[in-house]
Structures are given as structure tokens and as C-alpha cells.
Amino acid sequence: MYRKIIKIFSRKQGCLKKKPANFIAWLIVLLPMTTVCQNTNFPEFDPGRAFSHLKKQCEFGARVPGTAAHRNCLEYLTSTLRSYGAQVTTQPFQITMRGETTPVTCYNIIANFHPNNSCRVLLCAHWDTRPWADQDPDPANHSKPVLGANDGASGVAVLLEIARLIHLSPPKFGVDIVFFDAEDLGSYGDNETWALGSKQFAKNLSRRYRPEFAILLDLVGDSDQQLYIEKNSYQYAKNIVDMVWNTAQRLGIHEFIPEVKHDVYDDHINLLEIGIQCINIIDFDYKYWHTIEDTPDKCSPQSLDNVGRVLVDILYR
């Protein structure tokens, strides 16, 4: 992806008596103290259930806006979130895809858990898939859609399992889970054509909404998982990066590699630009990115578990 200069707007954050930076620093200090004051009542992330969500999304086919697979997956995601007790709304918007003249309707999916809790956290992923496998080594495949087992289904799968746990055992935070549409329709070198759903979300978001932090999941299911620190996340939300990677280190999850590597234009950029501290957990070394080989057999339940366990620890510790 290409670099973009980000203008960050200052914004007061929320509900904790400490400022977010101080709160996160406080949490980071406590992370190594596992033998002293560990909460043993954490709900347990189920990687098999999460992987079933990944496969189910892929069974619909490529979730390209305007297709039957997209509509069917929309129904699956909204009904699943509602079954877990979320207040679910959709945010429709229209886009015209490259090479087309007729607009199609896209939908951000917004799920609110325990909306009366003013202390909130935002977790997000994109749920659409790319219409063109234009990074496939075979040019004959460039006009075919990407199934998106990793690039689309994996982050959603983790968050659906997190939603189930929130329903079973409410954390200290109110949690908002957002699945962005139309993230993957862009043209290389033109940042404004990517992450359209999060642009729409940010544009319409009330300035009264002040999550303590936000975490974006993208490409987190690779069976050969390597989660380096994304550059914009490190530059603009280092406290959250430290919280997440220190948690992974304490849990012995070595797939979280504490080195800054990729500079990725993704949905977190649009949140950063309106003053929401958001990081991107992403494995951008995935060799099947934007190819027809981005299929469930390239992903693993263990990789989903690595990310899910870190999120559970952060939400419930």
C-alpha cells in the first residue's frame, strides 16, 4: 500500500478517571503480574467456533458488493450478532465500482453491546472481499473475485466469537463491533478509493462517541501467521500497540512480533483522522493476498485463537 500523510484531530477520550494514555500505561505495568493478581474467570475463546464462522462466510462465495453472496452474508452476520444480544444496525451507502456504471449498495454492520455503559471500546474488521484477484501470479485470474478467507473473513470470524463471549460474560467495557463494507475495492496508488466503509462510518459518527481505544483486525488468519506492528498504528497510537503486543508476549503468543514493519492504508486510518486512537493488527506478509488462493485451507484455528486470546485478555483483565 501507499503512504498517506494523516491529519490527526485532537479529541477528548472518555469515561475512565485516568486519561487513556495513562490508563493504558497503567494496564501495561500490570500485565507481567500474572502470578500476583490474575483473574481466572476469563471466558475462553473457542478457535474451532471462530474457524467455523470463517468457513461459513466463504461458503457464500466472494462477498463482493451487489452479489447474492454479499446479501446472504449480510443476513448471516446481522442475525448472528443479534443472537448474541447485540443491538444491530446497518449503515447503507452507495458506491460505483471500477469499470461499472450502476451503483451498488454497501452496508456497514454496527453492533452495540451494553449501550448504557459509557466506557466503550471499538473492535472492527472489514467483511467485503475484493472483486479482482489482481495480485494472482496468473493474469488469467485477475478479473476473478477473491474468496477472502483471510482477507475479509478472518477478522470477522474472531469478532463474532468475541461477540459470543461478551453475551455470555459482559466485560468491564461496553463494546461496539463494526464490520466495514467496501474496504477492498480500491486502485493501487490511490488511497481515496480504499476503505470506503470506514470513511462513511467516520463521516457520520457523532463527535460525542469517545471509545477508549479501537482495534482493527485484518488478515489475521494465515496459518503462517506473522503479526508485525503496523507503522501508522505505532506512530499515532503507540500506547495501544504496547498494550496489545505486551499482552501477547505475556501470554506466550510469539506470532505477535514486536517490530515495526509495514505501512498500510486500511480502515484504521479513517478512525485516526477523526481522533479515535485505533491500531491495525494485520499480517501483511500473507502470500495469497488478492489472489484466488485466499481460501480457508490457508488459514488455521490456531491463528484466530492467537488474536482472540489477546483481545479477551484486554477486555476482561
Protein backbone atom coordinates (compact mmCIF):
# COMPACT_ATOMS: atom_id res chain seq x y z
CA MET A 1 0.00 0.00 0.00
CA TYR A 2 1.00 3.62 -0.29
CA ARG A 3 1.84 6.20 2.30
CA LYS A 4 -0.59 8.97 3.21
CA ILE A 5 0.00 12.00 5.42
CA ILE A 6 -2.55 11.87 8.21
CA LYS A 7 -4.01 14.91 9.91
CA ILE A 8 -4.89 13.92 13.46
CA PHE A 9 -7.61 15.87 15.23
CA SER A 10 -7.45 16.17 18.99
CA ARG A 11 -10.39 14.66 20.76
CA LYS A 12 -11.24 14.17 24.39
CA GLN A 13 -11.47 10.50 25.32
CA GLY A 14 -13.77 9.04 27.71
CA CYS A 15 -15.03 7.52 30.76
CA LEU A 16 -12.07 6.40 32.80
CA LYS A 17 -10.83 8.62 35.59
CA LYS A 18 -7.36 8.39 34.12
CA LYS A 19 -6.64 9.70 30.64
CA PRO A 20 -6.41 6.86 28.10
CA ALA A 21 -2.66 7.11 27.73
CA ASN A 22 -2.23 6.87 31.47
CA PHE A 23 -4.80 4.10 31.76
CA ILE A 24 -3.09 2.03 29.09
CA ALA A 25 0.31 2.64 30.65
CA TRP A 26 -1.18 1.51 33.96
CA LEU A 27 -2.55 -1.63 32.31
CA ILE A 28 0.81 -2.36 30.66
CA VAL A 29 2.52 -2.17 34.05
CA LEU A 30 0.08 -4.74 35.42
CA LEU A 31 0.45 -7.16 32.52
CA PRO A 32 3.51 -9.04 33.84
CA MET A 33 1.89 -9.53 37.28
CA THR A 34 0.16 -12.74 36.28
CA THR A 35 1.03 -14.73 39.39
CA VAL A 36 0.00 -11.96 41.77
CA CYS A 37 -3.42 -10.80 40.65
CA GLN A 38 -4.62 -12.82 37.69
CA ASN A 39 -8.35 -13.02 37.01
CA THR A 40 -9.07 -16.68 36.35
CA ASN A 41 -12.68 -16.08 35.32
CA PHE A 42 -11.97 -15.04 31.74
CA PRO A 43 -14.32 -16.61 29.19
CA GLU A 44 -12.47 -18.96 26.87
CA PHE A 45 -12.07 -18.10 23.20
CA ASP A 46 -13.16 -21.06 21.04
CA PRO A 47 -10.93 -21.23 17.93
CA GLY A 48 -13.00 -24.02 16.39
CA ARG A 49 -16.15 -21.94 16.59
CA ALA A 50 -14.32 -18.93 15.15
CA PHE A 51 -12.97 -21.02 12.28
CA SER A 52 -16.50 -22.25 11.56
CA HIS A 53 -17.52 -18.61 11.12
CA LEU A 54 -14.62 -18.15 8.69
CA LYS A 55 -15.67 -21.15 6.62
CA LYS A 56 -19.34 -20.17 6.69
CA GLN A 57 -18.56 -16.78 5.18
CA CYS A 58 -16.57 -18.44 2.42
CA GLU A 59 -19.40 -20.89 1.71
CA PHE A 60 -21.45 -17.93 0.49
CA GLY A 61 -18.77 -17.20 -2.10
CA ALA A 62 -16.87 -13.96 -2.63
CA ARG A 63 -18.67 -11.22 -0.68
CA VAL A 64 -18.47 -8.61 -3.42
CA PRO A 65 -20.99 -5.77 -3.00
CA GLY A 66 -24.01 -6.19 -5.23
CA THR A 67 -23.86 -10.00 -5.33
CA ALA A 68 -26.09 -12.68 -3.81
CA ALA A 69 -23.15 -13.88 -1.70
CA HIS A 70 -22.84 -10.39 -0.23
CA ARG A 71 -26.55 -10.22 0.60
CA ASN A 72 -26.58 -13.68 2.14
CA CYS A 73 -23.53 -12.96 4.26
CA LEU A 74 -25.08 -9.69 5.42
CA GLU A 75 -28.05 -11.63 6.75
CA TYR A 76 -25.79 -14.19 8.41
CA LEU A 77 -23.66 -11.58 10.17
CA THR A 78 -26.56 -9.45 11.39
CA SER A 79 -28.59 -12.43 12.61
CA THR A 80 -25.58 -13.95 14.38
CA LEU A 81 -24.78 -10.70 16.17
CA ARG A 82 -28.41 -10.29 17.23
CA SER A 83 -28.42 -13.86 18.57
CA TYR A 84 -25.56 -12.77 20.84
CA GLY A 85 -27.61 -9.95 22.31
CA ALA A 86 -26.25 -7.02 20.30
CA GLN A 87 -28.25 -4.04 19.17
CA VAL A 88 -27.54 -4.24 15.44
CA THR A 89 -27.98 -1.56 12.81
CA THR A 90 -26.79 -1.34 9.24
CA GLN A 91 -25.41 1.78 7.63
CA PRO A 92 -26.17 1.67 3.88
CA PHE A 93 -24.26 3.71 1.33
CA GLN A 94 -23.84 3.53 -2.41
CA ILE A 95 -20.68 3.19 -4.45
CA THR A 96 -19.91 2.66 -8.11
CA MET A 97 -17.21 0.07 -8.59
CA ARG A 98 -14.36 0.49 -11.02
CA GLY A 99 -15.45 -0.28 -14.57
CA GLU A 100 -19.16 -0.15 -13.72
CA THR A 101 -21.84 2.49 -14.29
CA THR A 102 -24.58 1.28 -11.96
CA PRO A 103 -24.11 1.95 -8.24
CA VAL A 104 -24.45 -0.84 -5.70
CA THR A 105 -25.46 -0.61 -2.07
CA CYS A 106 -22.92 -1.42 0.62
CA TYR A 107 -23.60 -1.89 4.33
CA ASN A 108 -21.55 -1.23 7.41
CA ILE A 109 -22.77 -3.50 10.21
CA ILE A 110 -22.78 -1.87 13.66
CA ALA A 111 -23.32 -3.99 16.77
CA ASN A 112 -23.57 -2.36 20.20
CA PHE A 113 -23.18 -4.41 23.36
CA HIS A 114 -24.38 -2.92 26.65
CA PRO A 115 -25.02 0.52 25.14
CA ASN A 116 -25.71 2.08 28.54
CA ASN A 117 -22.09 1.57 29.58
CA SER A 118 -20.45 4.90 28.78
CA CYS A 119 -16.97 3.37 28.92
CA ARG A 120 -16.61 1.90 25.43
CA VAL A 121 -14.18 0.04 23.19
CA LEU A 122 -14.42 -0.28 19.40
CA LEU A 123 -13.43 -3.51 17.64
CA CYS A 124 -13.66 -3.69 13.86
CA ALA A 125 -12.86 -5.58 10.66
CA HIS A 126 -13.95 -5.42 7.03
CA TRP A 127 -16.34 -8.06 5.70
CA ASP A 128 -16.31 -7.47 1.94
CA THR A 129 -13.95 -9.19 -0.49
CA ARG A 130 -12.07 -7.88 -3.50
CA PRO A 131 -13.77 -8.27 -6.91
CA TRP A 132 -10.46 -8.75 -8.70
CA ALA A 133 -7.65 -11.19 -7.89
CA ASP A 134 -5.20 -8.78 -9.46
CA GLN A 135 -2.17 -9.96 -7.49
CA ASP A 136 -2.58 -13.55 -8.67
CA PRO A 137 0.52 -14.90 -10.45
CA ASP A 138 -1.71 -15.98 -13.36
CA PRO A 139 -3.01 -12.94 -15.29
CA ALA A 140 -5.97 -15.04 -16.43
CA ASN A 141 -7.28 -14.83 -12.86
CA HIS A 142 -7.06 -11.06 -12.48
CA SER A 143 -10.72 -10.48 -13.28
CA LYS A 144 -11.93 -13.20 -10.90
CA PRO A 145 -13.15 -12.34 -7.39
CA VAL A 146 -11.17 -13.15 -4.25
CA LEU A 147 -12.81 -15.60 -1.85
CA GLY A 148 -11.21 -13.74 1.05
CA ALA A 149 -10.81 -16.43 3.69
CA ASN A 150 -8.05 -14.40 5.31
CA ASP A 151 -8.66 -11.01 3.70
CA GLY A 152 -12.23 -10.46 4.83
CA ALA A 153 -13.45 -13.50 6.76
CA SER A 154 -10.72 -13.92 9.38
CA GLY A 155 -11.13 -10.68 11.31
CA VAL A 156 -14.91 -11.03 11.22
CA ALA A 157 -14.65 -14.61 12.49
CA VAL A 158 -12.58 -13.56 15.51
CA LEU A 159 -15.00 -10.77 16.38
CA LEU A 160 -18.08 -12.99 16.05
CA GLU A 161 -16.56 -15.30 18.65
CA ILE A 162 -15.72 -12.27 20.82
CA ALA A 163 -19.38 -11.23 20.47
CA ARG A 164 -20.47 -14.62 21.81
CA LEU A 165 -18.20 -14.24 24.83
CA ILE A 166 -19.47 -10.73 25.53
CA HIS A 167 -23.00 -12.14 25.54
CA LEU A 168 -22.04 -14.89 27.98
CA SER A 169 -19.88 -12.74 30.25
CA PRO A 170 -20.06 -8.94 29.95
CA PRO A 171 -16.63 -7.27 30.23
CA LYS A 172 -15.94 -4.06 32.08
CA PHE A 173 -16.31 -2.12 28.83
CA GLY A 174 -19.30 -1.58 26.63
CA VAL A 175 -18.16 -2.93 23.27
CA ASP A 176 -19.01 -1.79 19.77
CA ILE A 177 -18.20 -4.20 16.95
CA VAL A 178 -18.27 -2.75 13.45
CA PHE A 179 -17.88 -4.68 10.20
CA PHE A 180 -16.90 -2.27 7.46
CA ASP A 181 -18.00 -2.82 3.88
CA ALA A 182 -16.25 -1.71 0.69
CA GLU A 183 -12.74 -1.76 2.13
CA ASP A 184 -11.22 -3.74 -0.71
CA LEU A 185 -12.46 -2.04 -3.90
CA GLY A 186 -9.53 0.32 -4.38
CA SER A 187 -6.99 1.05 -7.08
CA TYR A 188 -3.33 0.67 -6.12
CA GLY A 189 -1.70 4.04 -5.57
CA ASP A 190 -4.99 5.86 -4.93
CA ASN A 191 -5.69 5.74 -1.20
CA GLU A 192 -9.02 7.52 -1.52
CA THR A 193 -10.51 4.51 -3.33
CA TRP A 194 -9.87 2.13 -0.41
CA ALA A 195 -11.61 1.73 2.96
CA LEU A 196 -14.84 3.34 1.78
CA GLY A 197 -16.98 1.84 4.53
CA SER A 198 -14.86 3.25 7.33
CA LYS A 199 -14.86 6.62 5.55
CA GLN A 200 -18.64 6.55 5.62
CA PHE A 201 -18.67 5.45 9.26
CA ALA A 202 -16.24 8.18 10.32
CA LYS A 203 -18.09 10.83 8.34
CA ASN A 204 -21.38 10.09 10.10
CA LEU A 205 -20.04 9.33 13.57
CA SER A 206 -21.22 11.54 16.39
CA ARG A 207 -18.39 13.52 17.91
CA ARG A 208 -19.83 12.52 21.29
CA TYR A 209 -18.69 8.96 20.64
CA ARG A 210 -15.45 8.55 22.56
CA PRO A 211 -14.14 4.97 22.75
CA GLU A 212 -11.14 4.47 24.99
CA PHE A 213 -9.38 2.77 22.09
CA ALA A 214 -10.13 0.91 18.88
CA ILE A 215 -8.58 -2.21 17.35
CA LEU A 216 -8.90 -3.22 13.69
CA LEU A 217 -8.34 -6.83 12.61
CA ASP A 218 -7.32 -7.61 9.03
CA LEU A 219 -5.60 -10.67 7.55
CA VAL A 220 -5.28 -12.39 10.92
CA GLY A 221 -5.98 -16.00 9.91
CA ASP A 222 -2.86 -17.02 7.97
CA SER A 223 -1.62 -20.44 9.10
CA ASP A 224 1.89 -18.98 8.80
CA GLN A 225 0.99 -16.01 10.96
CA GLN A 226 3.41 -13.10 11.48
CA LEU A 227 1.89 -10.06 13.15
CA TYR A 228 4.36 -7.19 12.93
CA ILE A 229 3.50 -3.70 14.20
CA GLU A 230 1.92 -1.53 11.51
CA LYS A 231 3.68 1.84 11.12
CA ASN A 232 0.71 4.23 11.38
CA SER A 233 -0.54 2.37 14.44
CA TYR A 234 2.84 2.80 16.09
CA GLN A 235 3.11 6.47 15.14
CA TYR A 236 -0.36 7.57 16.21
CA ALA A 237 -1.48 5.03 18.85
CA LYS A 238 1.71 3.63 20.37
CA ASN A 239 0.14 3.11 23.80
CA ILE A 240 -2.40 0.73 22.32
CA VAL A 241 0.29 -1.06 20.32
CA ASP A 242 2.29 -1.55 23.51
CA MET A 243 -0.78 -2.83 25.36
CA VAL A 244 -1.57 -5.41 22.66
CA TRP A 245 1.95 -6.66 21.94
CA ASN A 246 2.86 -6.78 25.64
CA THR A 247 -0.27 -8.82 26.29
CA ALA A 248 0.69 -11.25 23.53
CA GLN A 249 4.22 -11.53 24.93
CA ARG A 250 2.89 -12.28 28.41
CA LEU A 251 0.57 -14.94 27.01
CA GLY A 252 3.46 -16.53 25.10
CA ILE A 253 1.96 -15.78 21.68
CA HIS A 254 5.11 -15.27 19.65
CA GLU A 255 3.30 -14.62 16.38
CA PHE A 256 2.96 -11.03 17.61
CA ILE A 257 6.39 -9.77 16.60
CA PRO A 258 7.43 -6.53 18.38
CA GLU A 259 8.98 -4.92 15.32
CA VAL A 260 7.57 -2.13 13.15
CA LYS A 261 7.34 -3.23 9.55
CA HIS A 262 4.50 -2.40 7.14
CA ASP A 263 2.88 0.95 6.33
CA VAL A 264 -0.71 0.02 5.48
CA TYR A 265 -3.61 2.21 4.37
CA ASP A 266 -6.56 0.45 5.96
CA ASP A 267 -9.77 1.23 7.83
CA HIS A 268 -7.89 2.40 10.93
CA ILE A 269 -6.65 5.48 9.05
CA ASN A 270 -10.14 6.93 8.78
CA LEU A 271 -10.64 6.49 12.52
CA LEU A 272 -7.28 8.04 13.34
CA GLU A 273 -8.17 11.05 11.20
CA ILE A 274 -11.17 11.88 13.39
CA GLY A 275 -9.23 11.47 16.61
CA ILE A 276 -10.05 7.88 17.57
CA GLN A 277 -6.94 6.00 18.66
CA CYS A 278 -7.02 2.86 16.54
CA ILE A 279 -4.40 0.26 15.68
CA ASN A 280 -4.35 -2.30 12.90
CA ILE A 281 -3.47 -5.91 13.75
CA ILE A 282 -2.54 -7.24 10.31
CA ASP A 283 -0.34 -9.91 8.74
CA PHE A 284 0.68 -8.11 5.56
CA ASP A 285 3.17 -10.82 4.61
CA TYR A 286 0.32 -13.13 3.55
CA LYS A 287 1.46 -14.55 0.22
CA TYR A 288 -2.07 -15.22 -1.09
CA TRP A 289 -3.20 -11.61 -0.71
CA HIS A 290 -5.56 -10.61 -3.55
CA THR A 291 -5.23 -13.98 -5.30
CA ILE A 292 -7.73 -16.77 -5.97
CA GLU A 293 -5.78 -18.88 -3.46
CA ASP A 294 -7.02 -16.90 -0.44
CA THR A 295 -9.04 -19.90 0.72
CA PRO A 296 -9.81 -21.50 4.11
CA ASP A 297 -7.06 -24.11 3.76
CA LYS A 298 -4.50 -21.28 4.01
CA CYS A 299 -5.89 -20.30 7.42
CA SER A 300 -5.91 -22.02 10.80
CA PRO A 301 -7.97 -22.01 14.00
CA GLN A 302 -4.73 -21.50 15.96
CA SER A 303 -4.08 -18.18 14.24
CA LEU A 304 -7.58 -16.97 15.07
CA ASP A 305 -7.01 -18.15 18.64
CA ASN A 306 -3.79 -16.15 18.93
CA VAL A 307 -5.63 -12.92 18.21
CA GLY A 308 -8.78 -13.85 20.07
CA ARG A 309 -6.95 -14.68 23.29
CA VAL A 310 -5.18 -11.32 23.26
CA LEU A 311 -8.48 -9.47 22.81
CA VAL A 312 -10.15 -11.49 25.57
CA ASP A 313 -7.31 -10.70 27.96
CA ILE A 314 -7.54 -6.98 27.21
CA LEU A 315 -11.33 -6.86 27.55
CA TYR A 316 -11.56 -8.85 30.76
CA ARG A 317 -8.35 -8.20 32.71
